[in-house]
mmCIF file of N, CA and C in Angstrom:
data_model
loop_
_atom_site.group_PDB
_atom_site.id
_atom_site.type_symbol
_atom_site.label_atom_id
_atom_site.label_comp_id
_atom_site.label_asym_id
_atom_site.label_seq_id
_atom_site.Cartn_x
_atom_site.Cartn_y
_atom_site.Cartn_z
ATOM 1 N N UNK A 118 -121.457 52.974 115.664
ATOM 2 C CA UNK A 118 -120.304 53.123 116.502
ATOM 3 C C UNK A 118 -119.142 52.325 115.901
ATOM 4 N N UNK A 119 -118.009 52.378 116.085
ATOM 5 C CA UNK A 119 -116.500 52.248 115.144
ATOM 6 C C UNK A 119 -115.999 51.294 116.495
ATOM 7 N N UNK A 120 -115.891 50.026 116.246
ATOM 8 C CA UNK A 120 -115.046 49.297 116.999
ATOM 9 C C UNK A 120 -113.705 49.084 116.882
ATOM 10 N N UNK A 121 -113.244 49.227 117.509
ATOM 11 C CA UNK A 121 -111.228 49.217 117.813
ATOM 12 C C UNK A 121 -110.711 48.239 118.738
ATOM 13 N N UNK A 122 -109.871 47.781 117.791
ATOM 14 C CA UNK A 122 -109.163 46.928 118.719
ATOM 15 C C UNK A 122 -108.679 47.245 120.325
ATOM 16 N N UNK A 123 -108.635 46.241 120.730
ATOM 17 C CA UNK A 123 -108.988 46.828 122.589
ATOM 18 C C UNK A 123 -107.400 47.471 122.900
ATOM 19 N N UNK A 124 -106.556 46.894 121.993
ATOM 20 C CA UNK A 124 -105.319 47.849 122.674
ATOM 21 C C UNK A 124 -104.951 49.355 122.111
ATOM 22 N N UNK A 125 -106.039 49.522 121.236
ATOM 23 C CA UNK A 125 -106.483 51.322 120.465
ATOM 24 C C UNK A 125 -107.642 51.923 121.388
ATOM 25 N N UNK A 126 -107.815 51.594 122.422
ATOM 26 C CA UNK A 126 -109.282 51.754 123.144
ATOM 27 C C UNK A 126 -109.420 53.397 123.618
ATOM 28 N N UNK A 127 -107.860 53.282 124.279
ATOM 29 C CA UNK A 127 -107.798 54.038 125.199
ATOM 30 C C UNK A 127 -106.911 55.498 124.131
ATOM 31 N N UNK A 128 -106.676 55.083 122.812
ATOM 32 C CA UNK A 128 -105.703 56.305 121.990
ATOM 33 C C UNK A 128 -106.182 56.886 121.362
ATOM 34 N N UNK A 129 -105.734 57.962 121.109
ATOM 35 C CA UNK A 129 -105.452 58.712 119.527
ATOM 36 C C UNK A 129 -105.570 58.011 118.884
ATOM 37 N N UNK A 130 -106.058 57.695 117.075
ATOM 38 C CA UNK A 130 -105.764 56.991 115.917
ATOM 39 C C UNK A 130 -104.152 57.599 115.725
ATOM 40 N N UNK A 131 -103.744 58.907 116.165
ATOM 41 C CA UNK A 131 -102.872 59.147 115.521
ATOM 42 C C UNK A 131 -101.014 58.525 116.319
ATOM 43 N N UNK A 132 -101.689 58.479 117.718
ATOM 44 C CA UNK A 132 -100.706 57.256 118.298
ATOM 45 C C UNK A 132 -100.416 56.503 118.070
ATOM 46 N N UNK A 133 -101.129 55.608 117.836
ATOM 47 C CA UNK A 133 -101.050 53.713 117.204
ATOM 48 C C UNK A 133 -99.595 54.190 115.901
ATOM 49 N N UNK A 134 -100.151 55.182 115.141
ATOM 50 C CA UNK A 134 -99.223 55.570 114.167
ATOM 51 C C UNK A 134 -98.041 55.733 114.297
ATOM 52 N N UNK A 135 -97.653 56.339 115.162
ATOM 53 C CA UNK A 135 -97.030 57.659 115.571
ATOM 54 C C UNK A 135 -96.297 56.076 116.030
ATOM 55 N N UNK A 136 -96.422 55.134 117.143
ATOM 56 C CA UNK A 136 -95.485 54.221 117.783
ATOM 57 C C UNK A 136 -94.894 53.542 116.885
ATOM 58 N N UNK A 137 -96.154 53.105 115.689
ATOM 59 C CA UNK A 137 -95.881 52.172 114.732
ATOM 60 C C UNK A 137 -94.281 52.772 114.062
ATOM 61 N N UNK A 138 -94.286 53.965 113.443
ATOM 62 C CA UNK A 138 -93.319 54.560 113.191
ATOM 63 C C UNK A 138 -91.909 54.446 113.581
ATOM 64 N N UNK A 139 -92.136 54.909 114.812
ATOM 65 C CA UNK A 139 -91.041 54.742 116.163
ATOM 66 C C UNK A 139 -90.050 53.483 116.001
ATOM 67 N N UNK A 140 -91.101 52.447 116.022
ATOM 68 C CA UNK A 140 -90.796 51.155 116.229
ATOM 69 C C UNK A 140 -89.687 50.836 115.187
ATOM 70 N N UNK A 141 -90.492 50.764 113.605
ATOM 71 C CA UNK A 141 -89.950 50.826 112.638
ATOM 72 C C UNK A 141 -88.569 51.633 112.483
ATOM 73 N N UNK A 142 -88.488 52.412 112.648
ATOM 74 C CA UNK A 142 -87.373 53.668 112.575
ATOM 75 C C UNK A 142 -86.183 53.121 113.159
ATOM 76 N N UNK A 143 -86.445 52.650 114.413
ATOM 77 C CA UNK A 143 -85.968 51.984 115.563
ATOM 78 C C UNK A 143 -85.177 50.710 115.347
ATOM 79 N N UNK A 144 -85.455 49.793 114.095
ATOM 80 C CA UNK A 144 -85.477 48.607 113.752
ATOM 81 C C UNK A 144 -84.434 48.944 112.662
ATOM 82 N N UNK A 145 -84.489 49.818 111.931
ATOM 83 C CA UNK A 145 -84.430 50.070 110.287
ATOM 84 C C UNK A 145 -82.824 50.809 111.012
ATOM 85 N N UNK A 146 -82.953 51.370 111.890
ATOM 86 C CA UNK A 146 -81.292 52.166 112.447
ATOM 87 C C UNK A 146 -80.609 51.007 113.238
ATOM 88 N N UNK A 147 -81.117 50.414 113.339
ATOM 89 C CA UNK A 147 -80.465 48.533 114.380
ATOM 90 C C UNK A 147 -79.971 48.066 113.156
ATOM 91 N N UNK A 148 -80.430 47.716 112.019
ATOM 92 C CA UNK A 148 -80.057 46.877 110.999
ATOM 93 C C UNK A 148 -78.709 47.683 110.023
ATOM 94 N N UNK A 149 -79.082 49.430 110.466
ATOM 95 C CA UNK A 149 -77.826 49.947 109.168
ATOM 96 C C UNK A 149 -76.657 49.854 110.657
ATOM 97 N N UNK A 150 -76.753 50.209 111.839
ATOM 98 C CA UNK A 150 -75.855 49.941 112.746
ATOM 99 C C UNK A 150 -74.757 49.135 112.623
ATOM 100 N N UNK A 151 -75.780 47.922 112.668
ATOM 101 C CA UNK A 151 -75.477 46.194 112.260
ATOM 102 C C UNK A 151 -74.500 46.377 110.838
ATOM 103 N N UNK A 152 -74.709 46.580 109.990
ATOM 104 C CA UNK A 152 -74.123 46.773 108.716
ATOM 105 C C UNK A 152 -72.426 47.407 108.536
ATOM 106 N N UNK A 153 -72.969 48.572 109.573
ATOM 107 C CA UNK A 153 -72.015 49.711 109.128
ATOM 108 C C UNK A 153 -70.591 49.052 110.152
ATOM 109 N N UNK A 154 -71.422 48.161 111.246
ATOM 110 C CA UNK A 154 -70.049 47.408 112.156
ATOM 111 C C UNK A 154 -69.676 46.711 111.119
ATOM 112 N N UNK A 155 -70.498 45.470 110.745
ATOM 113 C CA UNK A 155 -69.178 44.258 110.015
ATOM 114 C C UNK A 155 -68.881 45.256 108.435
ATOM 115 N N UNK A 156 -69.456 46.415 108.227
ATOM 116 C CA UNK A 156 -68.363 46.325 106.900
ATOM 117 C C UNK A 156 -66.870 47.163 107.270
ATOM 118 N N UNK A 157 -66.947 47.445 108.580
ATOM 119 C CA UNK A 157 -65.787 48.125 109.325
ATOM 120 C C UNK A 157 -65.023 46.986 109.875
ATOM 121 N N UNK A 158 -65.900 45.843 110.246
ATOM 122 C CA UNK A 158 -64.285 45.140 110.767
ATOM 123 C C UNK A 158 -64.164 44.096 109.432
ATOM 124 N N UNK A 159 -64.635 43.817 108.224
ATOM 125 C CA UNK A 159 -64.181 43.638 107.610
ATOM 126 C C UNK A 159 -63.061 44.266 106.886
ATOM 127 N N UNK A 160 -63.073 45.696 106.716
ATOM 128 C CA UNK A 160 -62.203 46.561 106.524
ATOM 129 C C UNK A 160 -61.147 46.264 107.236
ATOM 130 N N UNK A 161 -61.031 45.942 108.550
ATOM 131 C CA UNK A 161 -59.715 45.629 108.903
ATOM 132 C C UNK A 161 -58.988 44.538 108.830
ATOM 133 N N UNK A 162 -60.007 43.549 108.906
ATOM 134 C CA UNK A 162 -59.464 42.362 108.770
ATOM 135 C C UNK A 162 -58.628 42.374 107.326
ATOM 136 N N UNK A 163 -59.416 42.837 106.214
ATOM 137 C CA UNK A 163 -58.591 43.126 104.763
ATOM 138 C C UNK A 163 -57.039 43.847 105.372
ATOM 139 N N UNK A 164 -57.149 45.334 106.142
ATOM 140 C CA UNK A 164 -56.002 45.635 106.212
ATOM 141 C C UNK A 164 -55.425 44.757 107.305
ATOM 142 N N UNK A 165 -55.580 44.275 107.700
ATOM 143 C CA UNK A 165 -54.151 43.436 108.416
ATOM 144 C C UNK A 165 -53.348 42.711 107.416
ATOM 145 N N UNK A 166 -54.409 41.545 106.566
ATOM 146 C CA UNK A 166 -53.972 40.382 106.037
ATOM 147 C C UNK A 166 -53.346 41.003 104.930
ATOM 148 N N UNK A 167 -53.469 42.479 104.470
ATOM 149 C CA UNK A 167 -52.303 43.294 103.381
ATOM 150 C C UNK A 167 -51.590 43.558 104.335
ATOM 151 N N UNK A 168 -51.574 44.090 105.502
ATOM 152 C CA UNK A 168 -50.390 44.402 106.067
ATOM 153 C C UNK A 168 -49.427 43.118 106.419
ATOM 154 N N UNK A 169 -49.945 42.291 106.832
ATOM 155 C CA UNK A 169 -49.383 40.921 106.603
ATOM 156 C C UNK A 169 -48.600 40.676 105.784
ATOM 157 N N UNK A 170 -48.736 40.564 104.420
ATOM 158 C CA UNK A 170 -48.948 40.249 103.419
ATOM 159 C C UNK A 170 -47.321 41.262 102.773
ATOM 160 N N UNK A 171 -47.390 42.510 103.447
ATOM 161 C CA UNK A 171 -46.393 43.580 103.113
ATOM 162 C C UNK A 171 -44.808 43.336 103.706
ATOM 163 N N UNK A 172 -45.283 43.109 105.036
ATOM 164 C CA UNK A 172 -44.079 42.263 105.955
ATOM 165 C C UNK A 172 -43.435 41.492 105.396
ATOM 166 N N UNK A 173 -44.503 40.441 105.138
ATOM 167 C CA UNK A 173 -43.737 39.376 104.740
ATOM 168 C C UNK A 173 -42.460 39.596 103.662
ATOM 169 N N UNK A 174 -43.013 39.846 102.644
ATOM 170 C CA UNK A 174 -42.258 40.749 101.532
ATOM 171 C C UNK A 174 -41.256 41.047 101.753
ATOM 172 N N UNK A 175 -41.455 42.077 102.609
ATOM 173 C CA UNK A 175 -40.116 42.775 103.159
ATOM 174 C C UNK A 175 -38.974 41.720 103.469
ATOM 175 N N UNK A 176 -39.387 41.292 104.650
ATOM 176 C CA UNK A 176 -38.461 39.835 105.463
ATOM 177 C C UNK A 176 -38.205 38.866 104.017
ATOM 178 N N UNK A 177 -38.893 38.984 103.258
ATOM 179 C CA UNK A 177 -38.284 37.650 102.173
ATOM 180 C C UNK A 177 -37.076 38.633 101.303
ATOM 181 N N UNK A 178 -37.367 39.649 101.112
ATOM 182 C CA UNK A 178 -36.692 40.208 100.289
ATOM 183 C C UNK A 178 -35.305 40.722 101.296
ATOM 184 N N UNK A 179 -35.629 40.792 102.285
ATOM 185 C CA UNK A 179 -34.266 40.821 103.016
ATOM 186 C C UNK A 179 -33.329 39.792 103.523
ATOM 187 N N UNK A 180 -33.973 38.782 103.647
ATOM 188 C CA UNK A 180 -33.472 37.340 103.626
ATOM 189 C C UNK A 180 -32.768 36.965 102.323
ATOM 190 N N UNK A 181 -33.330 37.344 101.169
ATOM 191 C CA UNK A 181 -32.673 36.904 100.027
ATOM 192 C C UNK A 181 -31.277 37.538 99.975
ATOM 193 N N UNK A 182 -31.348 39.361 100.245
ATOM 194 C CA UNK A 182 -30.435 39.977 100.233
ATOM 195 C C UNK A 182 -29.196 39.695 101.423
ATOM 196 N N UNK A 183 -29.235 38.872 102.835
ATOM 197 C CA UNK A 183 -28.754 38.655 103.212
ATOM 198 C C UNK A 183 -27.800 37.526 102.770
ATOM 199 N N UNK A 184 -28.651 36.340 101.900
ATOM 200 C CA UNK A 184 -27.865 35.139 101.438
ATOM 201 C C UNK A 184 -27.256 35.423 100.357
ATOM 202 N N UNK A 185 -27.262 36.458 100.023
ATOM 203 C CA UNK A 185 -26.838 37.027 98.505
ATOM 204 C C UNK A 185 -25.436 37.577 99.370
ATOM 205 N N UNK A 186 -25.546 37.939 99.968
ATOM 206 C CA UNK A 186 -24.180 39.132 100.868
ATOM 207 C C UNK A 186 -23.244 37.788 101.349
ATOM 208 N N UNK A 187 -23.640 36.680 102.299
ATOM 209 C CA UNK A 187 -23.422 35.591 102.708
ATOM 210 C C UNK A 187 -22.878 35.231 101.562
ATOM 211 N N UNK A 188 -22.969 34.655 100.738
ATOM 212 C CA UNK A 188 -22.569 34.274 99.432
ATOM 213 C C UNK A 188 -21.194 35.234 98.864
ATOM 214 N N UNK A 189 -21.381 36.023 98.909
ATOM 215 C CA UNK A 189 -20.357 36.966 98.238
ATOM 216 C C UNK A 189 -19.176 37.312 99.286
ATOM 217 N N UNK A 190 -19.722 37.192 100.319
ATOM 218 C CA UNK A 190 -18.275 37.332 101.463
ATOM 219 C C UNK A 190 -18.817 36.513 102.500
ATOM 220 N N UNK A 191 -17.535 35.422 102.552
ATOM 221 C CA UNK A 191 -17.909 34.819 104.378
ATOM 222 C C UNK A 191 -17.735 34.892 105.493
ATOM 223 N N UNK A 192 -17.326 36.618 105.204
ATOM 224 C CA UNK A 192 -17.547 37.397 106.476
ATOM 225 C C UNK A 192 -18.801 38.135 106.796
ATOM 226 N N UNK A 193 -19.033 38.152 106.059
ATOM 227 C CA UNK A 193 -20.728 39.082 106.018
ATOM 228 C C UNK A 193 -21.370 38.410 107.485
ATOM 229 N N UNK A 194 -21.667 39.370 108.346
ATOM 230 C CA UNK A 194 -22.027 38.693 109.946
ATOM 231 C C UNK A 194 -24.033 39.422 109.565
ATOM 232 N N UNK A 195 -24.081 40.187 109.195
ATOM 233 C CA UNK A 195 -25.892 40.110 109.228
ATOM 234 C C UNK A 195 -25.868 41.574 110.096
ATOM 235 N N UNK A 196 -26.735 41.643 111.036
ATOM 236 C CA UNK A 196 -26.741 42.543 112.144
ATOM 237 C C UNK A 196 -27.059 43.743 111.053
ATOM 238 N N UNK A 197 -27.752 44.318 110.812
ATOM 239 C CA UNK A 197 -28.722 45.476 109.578
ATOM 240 C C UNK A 197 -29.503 45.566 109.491
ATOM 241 N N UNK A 198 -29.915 46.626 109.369
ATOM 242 C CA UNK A 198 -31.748 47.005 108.830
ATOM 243 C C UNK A 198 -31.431 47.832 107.826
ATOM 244 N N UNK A 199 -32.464 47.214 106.676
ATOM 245 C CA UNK A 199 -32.406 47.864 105.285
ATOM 246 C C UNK A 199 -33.480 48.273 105.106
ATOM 247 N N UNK A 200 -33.694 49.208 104.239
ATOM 248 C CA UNK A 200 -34.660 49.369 103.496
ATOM 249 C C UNK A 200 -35.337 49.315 102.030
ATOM 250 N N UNK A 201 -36.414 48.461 102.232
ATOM 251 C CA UNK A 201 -37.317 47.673 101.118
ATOM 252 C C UNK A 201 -38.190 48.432 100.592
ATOM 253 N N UNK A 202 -38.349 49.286 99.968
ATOM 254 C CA UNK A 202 -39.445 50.012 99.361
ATOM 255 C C UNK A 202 -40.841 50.598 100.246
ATOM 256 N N UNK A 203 -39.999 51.524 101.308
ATOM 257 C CA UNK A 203 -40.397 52.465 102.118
ATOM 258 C C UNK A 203 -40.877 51.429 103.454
ATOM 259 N N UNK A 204 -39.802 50.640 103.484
ATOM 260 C CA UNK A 204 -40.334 49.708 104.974
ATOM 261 C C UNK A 204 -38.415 49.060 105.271
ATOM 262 N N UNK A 205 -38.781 49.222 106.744
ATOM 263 C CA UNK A 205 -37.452 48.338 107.038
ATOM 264 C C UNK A 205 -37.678 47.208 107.326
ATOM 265 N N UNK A 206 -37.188 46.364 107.059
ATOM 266 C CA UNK A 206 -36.131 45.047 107.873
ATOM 267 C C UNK A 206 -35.223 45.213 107.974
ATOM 268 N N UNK A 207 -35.260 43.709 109.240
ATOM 269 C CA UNK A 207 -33.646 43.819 109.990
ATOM 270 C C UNK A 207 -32.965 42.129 109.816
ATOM 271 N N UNK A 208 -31.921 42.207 109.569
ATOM 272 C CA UNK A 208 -31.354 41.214 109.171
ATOM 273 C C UNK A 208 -30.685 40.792 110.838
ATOM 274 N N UNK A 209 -30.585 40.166 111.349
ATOM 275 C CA UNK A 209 -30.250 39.769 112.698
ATOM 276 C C UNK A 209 -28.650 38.785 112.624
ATOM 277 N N UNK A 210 -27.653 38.949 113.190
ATOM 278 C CA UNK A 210 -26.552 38.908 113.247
ATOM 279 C C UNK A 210 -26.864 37.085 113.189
ATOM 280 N N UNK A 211 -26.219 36.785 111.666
ATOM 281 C CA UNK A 211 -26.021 35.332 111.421
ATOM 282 C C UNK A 211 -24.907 34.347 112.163
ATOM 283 N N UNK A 212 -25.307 33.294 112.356
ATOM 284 C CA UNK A 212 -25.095 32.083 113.379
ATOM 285 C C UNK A 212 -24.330 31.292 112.456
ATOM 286 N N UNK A 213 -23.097 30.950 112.865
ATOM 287 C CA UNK A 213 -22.690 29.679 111.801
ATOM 288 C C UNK A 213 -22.037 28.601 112.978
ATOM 289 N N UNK A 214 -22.605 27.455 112.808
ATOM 290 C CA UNK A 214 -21.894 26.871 114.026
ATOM 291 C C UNK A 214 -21.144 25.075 113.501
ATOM 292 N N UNK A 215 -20.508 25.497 112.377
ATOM 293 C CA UNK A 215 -19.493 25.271 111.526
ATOM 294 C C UNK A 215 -19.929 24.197 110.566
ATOM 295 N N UNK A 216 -21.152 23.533 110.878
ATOM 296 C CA UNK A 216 -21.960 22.721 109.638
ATOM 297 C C UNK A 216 -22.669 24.040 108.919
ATOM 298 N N UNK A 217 -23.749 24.948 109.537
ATOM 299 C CA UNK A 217 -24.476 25.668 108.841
ATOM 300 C C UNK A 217 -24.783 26.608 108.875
ATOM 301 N N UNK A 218 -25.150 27.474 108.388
ATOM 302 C CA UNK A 218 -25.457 29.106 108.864
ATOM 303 C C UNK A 218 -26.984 29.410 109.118
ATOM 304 N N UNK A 219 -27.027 29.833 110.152
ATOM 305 C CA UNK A 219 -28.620 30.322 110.593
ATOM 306 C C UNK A 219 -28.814 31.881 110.250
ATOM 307 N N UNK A 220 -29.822 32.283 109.088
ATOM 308 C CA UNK A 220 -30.019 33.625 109.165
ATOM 309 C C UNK A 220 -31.598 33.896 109.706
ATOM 310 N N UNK A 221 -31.737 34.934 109.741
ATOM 311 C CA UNK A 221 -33.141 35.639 110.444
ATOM 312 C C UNK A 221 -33.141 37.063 110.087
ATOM 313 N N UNK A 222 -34.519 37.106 109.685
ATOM 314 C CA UNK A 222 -34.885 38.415 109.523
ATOM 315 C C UNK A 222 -36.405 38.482 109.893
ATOM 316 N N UNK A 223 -36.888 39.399 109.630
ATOM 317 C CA UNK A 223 -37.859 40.281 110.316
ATOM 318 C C UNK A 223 -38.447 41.192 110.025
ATOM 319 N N UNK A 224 -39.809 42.014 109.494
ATOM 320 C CA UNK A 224 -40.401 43.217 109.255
ATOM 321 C C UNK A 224 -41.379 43.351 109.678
ATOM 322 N N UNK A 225 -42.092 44.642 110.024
ATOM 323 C CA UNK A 225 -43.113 44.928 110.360
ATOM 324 C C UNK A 225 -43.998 45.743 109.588
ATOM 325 N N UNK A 226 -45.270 45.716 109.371
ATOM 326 C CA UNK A 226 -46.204 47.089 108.986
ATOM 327 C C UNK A 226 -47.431 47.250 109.601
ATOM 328 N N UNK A 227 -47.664 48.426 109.840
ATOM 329 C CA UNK A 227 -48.293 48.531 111.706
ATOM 330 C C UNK A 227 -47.842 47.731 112.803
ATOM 331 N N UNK A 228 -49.193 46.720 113.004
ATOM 332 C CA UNK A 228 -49.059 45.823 113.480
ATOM 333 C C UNK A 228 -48.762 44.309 113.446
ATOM 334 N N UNK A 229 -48.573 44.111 112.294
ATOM 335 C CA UNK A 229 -48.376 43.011 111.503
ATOM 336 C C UNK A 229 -46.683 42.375 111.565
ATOM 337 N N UNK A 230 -46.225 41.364 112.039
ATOM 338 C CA UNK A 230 -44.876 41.165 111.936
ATOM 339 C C UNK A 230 -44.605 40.109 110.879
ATOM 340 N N UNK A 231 -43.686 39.826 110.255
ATOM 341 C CA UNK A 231 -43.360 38.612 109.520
ATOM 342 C C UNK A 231 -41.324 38.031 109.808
ATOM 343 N N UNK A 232 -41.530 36.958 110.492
ATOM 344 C CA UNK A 232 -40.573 36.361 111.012
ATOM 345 C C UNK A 232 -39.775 35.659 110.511
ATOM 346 N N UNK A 233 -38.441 35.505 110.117
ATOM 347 C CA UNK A 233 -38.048 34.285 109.235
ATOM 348 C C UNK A 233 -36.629 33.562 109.880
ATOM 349 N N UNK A 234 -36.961 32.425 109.340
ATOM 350 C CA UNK A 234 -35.511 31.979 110.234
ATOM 351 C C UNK A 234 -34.804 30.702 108.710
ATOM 352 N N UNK A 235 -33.701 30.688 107.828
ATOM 353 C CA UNK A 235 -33.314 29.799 107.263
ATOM 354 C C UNK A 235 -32.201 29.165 107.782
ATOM 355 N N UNK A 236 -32.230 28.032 107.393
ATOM 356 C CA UNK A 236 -30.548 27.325 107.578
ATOM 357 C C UNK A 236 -30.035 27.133 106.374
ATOM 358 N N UNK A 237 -28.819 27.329 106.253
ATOM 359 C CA UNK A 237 -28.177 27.007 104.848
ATOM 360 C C UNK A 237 -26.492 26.522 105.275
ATOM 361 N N UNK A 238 -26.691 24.865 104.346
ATOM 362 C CA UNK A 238 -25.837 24.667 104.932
ATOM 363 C C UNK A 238 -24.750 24.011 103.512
ATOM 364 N N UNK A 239 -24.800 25.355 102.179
ATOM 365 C CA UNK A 239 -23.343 25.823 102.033
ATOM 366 C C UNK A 239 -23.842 26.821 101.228
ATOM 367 N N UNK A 240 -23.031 27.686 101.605
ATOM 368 C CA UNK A 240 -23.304 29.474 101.468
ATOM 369 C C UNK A 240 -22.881 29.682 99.745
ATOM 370 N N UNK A 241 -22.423 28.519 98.881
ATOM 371 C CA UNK A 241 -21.567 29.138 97.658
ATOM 372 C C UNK A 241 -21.628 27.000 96.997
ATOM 373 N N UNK A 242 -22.439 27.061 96.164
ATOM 374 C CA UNK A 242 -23.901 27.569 95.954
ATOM 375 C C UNK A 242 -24.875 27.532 97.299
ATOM 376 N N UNK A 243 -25.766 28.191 97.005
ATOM 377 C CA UNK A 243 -26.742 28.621 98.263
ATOM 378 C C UNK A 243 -27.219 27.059 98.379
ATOM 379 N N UNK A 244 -27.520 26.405 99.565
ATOM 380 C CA UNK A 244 -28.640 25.305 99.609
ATOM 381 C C UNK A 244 -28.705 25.815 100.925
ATOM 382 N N UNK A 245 -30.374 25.741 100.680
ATOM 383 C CA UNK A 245 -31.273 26.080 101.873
ATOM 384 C C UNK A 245 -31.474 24.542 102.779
ATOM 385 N N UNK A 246 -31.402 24.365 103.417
ATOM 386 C CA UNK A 246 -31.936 23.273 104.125
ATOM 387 C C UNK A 246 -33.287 23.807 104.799
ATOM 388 N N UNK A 247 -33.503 24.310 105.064
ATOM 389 C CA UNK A 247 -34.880 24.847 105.918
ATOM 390 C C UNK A 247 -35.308 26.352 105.778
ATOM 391 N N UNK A 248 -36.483 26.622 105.593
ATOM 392 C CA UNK A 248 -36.728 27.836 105.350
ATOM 393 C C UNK A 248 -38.392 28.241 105.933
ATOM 394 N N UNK A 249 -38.475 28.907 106.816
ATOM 395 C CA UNK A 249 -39.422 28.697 107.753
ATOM 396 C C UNK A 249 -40.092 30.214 108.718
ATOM 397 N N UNK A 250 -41.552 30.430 108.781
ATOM 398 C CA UNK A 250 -42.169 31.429 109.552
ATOM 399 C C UNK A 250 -42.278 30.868 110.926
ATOM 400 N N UNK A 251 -41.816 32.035 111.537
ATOM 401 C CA UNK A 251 -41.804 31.423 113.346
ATOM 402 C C UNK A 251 -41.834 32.793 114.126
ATOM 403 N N UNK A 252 -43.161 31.942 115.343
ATOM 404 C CA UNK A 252 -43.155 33.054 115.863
ATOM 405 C C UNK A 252 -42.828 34.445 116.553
ATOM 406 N N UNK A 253 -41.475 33.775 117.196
ATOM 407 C CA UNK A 253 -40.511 34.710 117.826
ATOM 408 C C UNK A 253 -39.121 34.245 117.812
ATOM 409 N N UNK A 254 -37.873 34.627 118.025
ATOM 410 C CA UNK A 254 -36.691 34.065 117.454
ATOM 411 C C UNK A 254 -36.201 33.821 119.088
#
């Protein structure tokens, strides 16, 4: 007579199998699940911190172009949105409150913003006194 373990007592040989399977299968689709999430929010996390990364750009390169304009006329008041190599910024209507000039600009890609705020306090030659990311103006 063929002794079996007492929790095969009552089966099929071909059950025990058949669950064993199950189980496994079961385990093996939990783990690619598992996988297929973090290499997706890694994926985003990459695209933000490029989209980040794109903004910023933008806002620096429009900031420059603003102190460049500032510089060349000291009437140049700001208040514009340009475009940077298929992205806008906006140059935000500059502050002079007769020591220094406050400019600000700004871009976005998606969701990503990049904020800037300088002081410059003499427009011809440029000196920056402060040059700075902030969260909201």
């Amino acid at each position: 007579m063929i002794m079996r373990p007492p929790f095969t007592q009552n089966k099929a040989p071909g059950q025990v199998m058949l669950i064993s399977i199950l189980i496994l299968s079961l385990l093996t689709l939990g783990s690619i699940i598992i996988g297929i999430t973090a290499i997706v929010r890694e994926s985003q996390s990459t695209s933000a911190m490029e989209n980040k990364a794109l903004a910023s750009a933008a806002a620096t390169a429009c900031m420059e172009q603003a102190m460049d304009r500032l510089g060349r006329d000291i009437d140049y008041a700001g208040d514009e949105v340009l475009d940077v190599v298929d992205m806008n910024c906006v140059i935000r209507p500059i502050v002079y409150d007769g020591a220094a000039w406050t400019i600000e600009t700004y871009s976005w890609v998606n969701n990503q913003v990049a904020r800037y705020r300088v002081v410059l306090t003499s427009r011809t030659p440029v000196y920056i006194e402060s040059w700075q990311e902030v969260a909201t103006f």
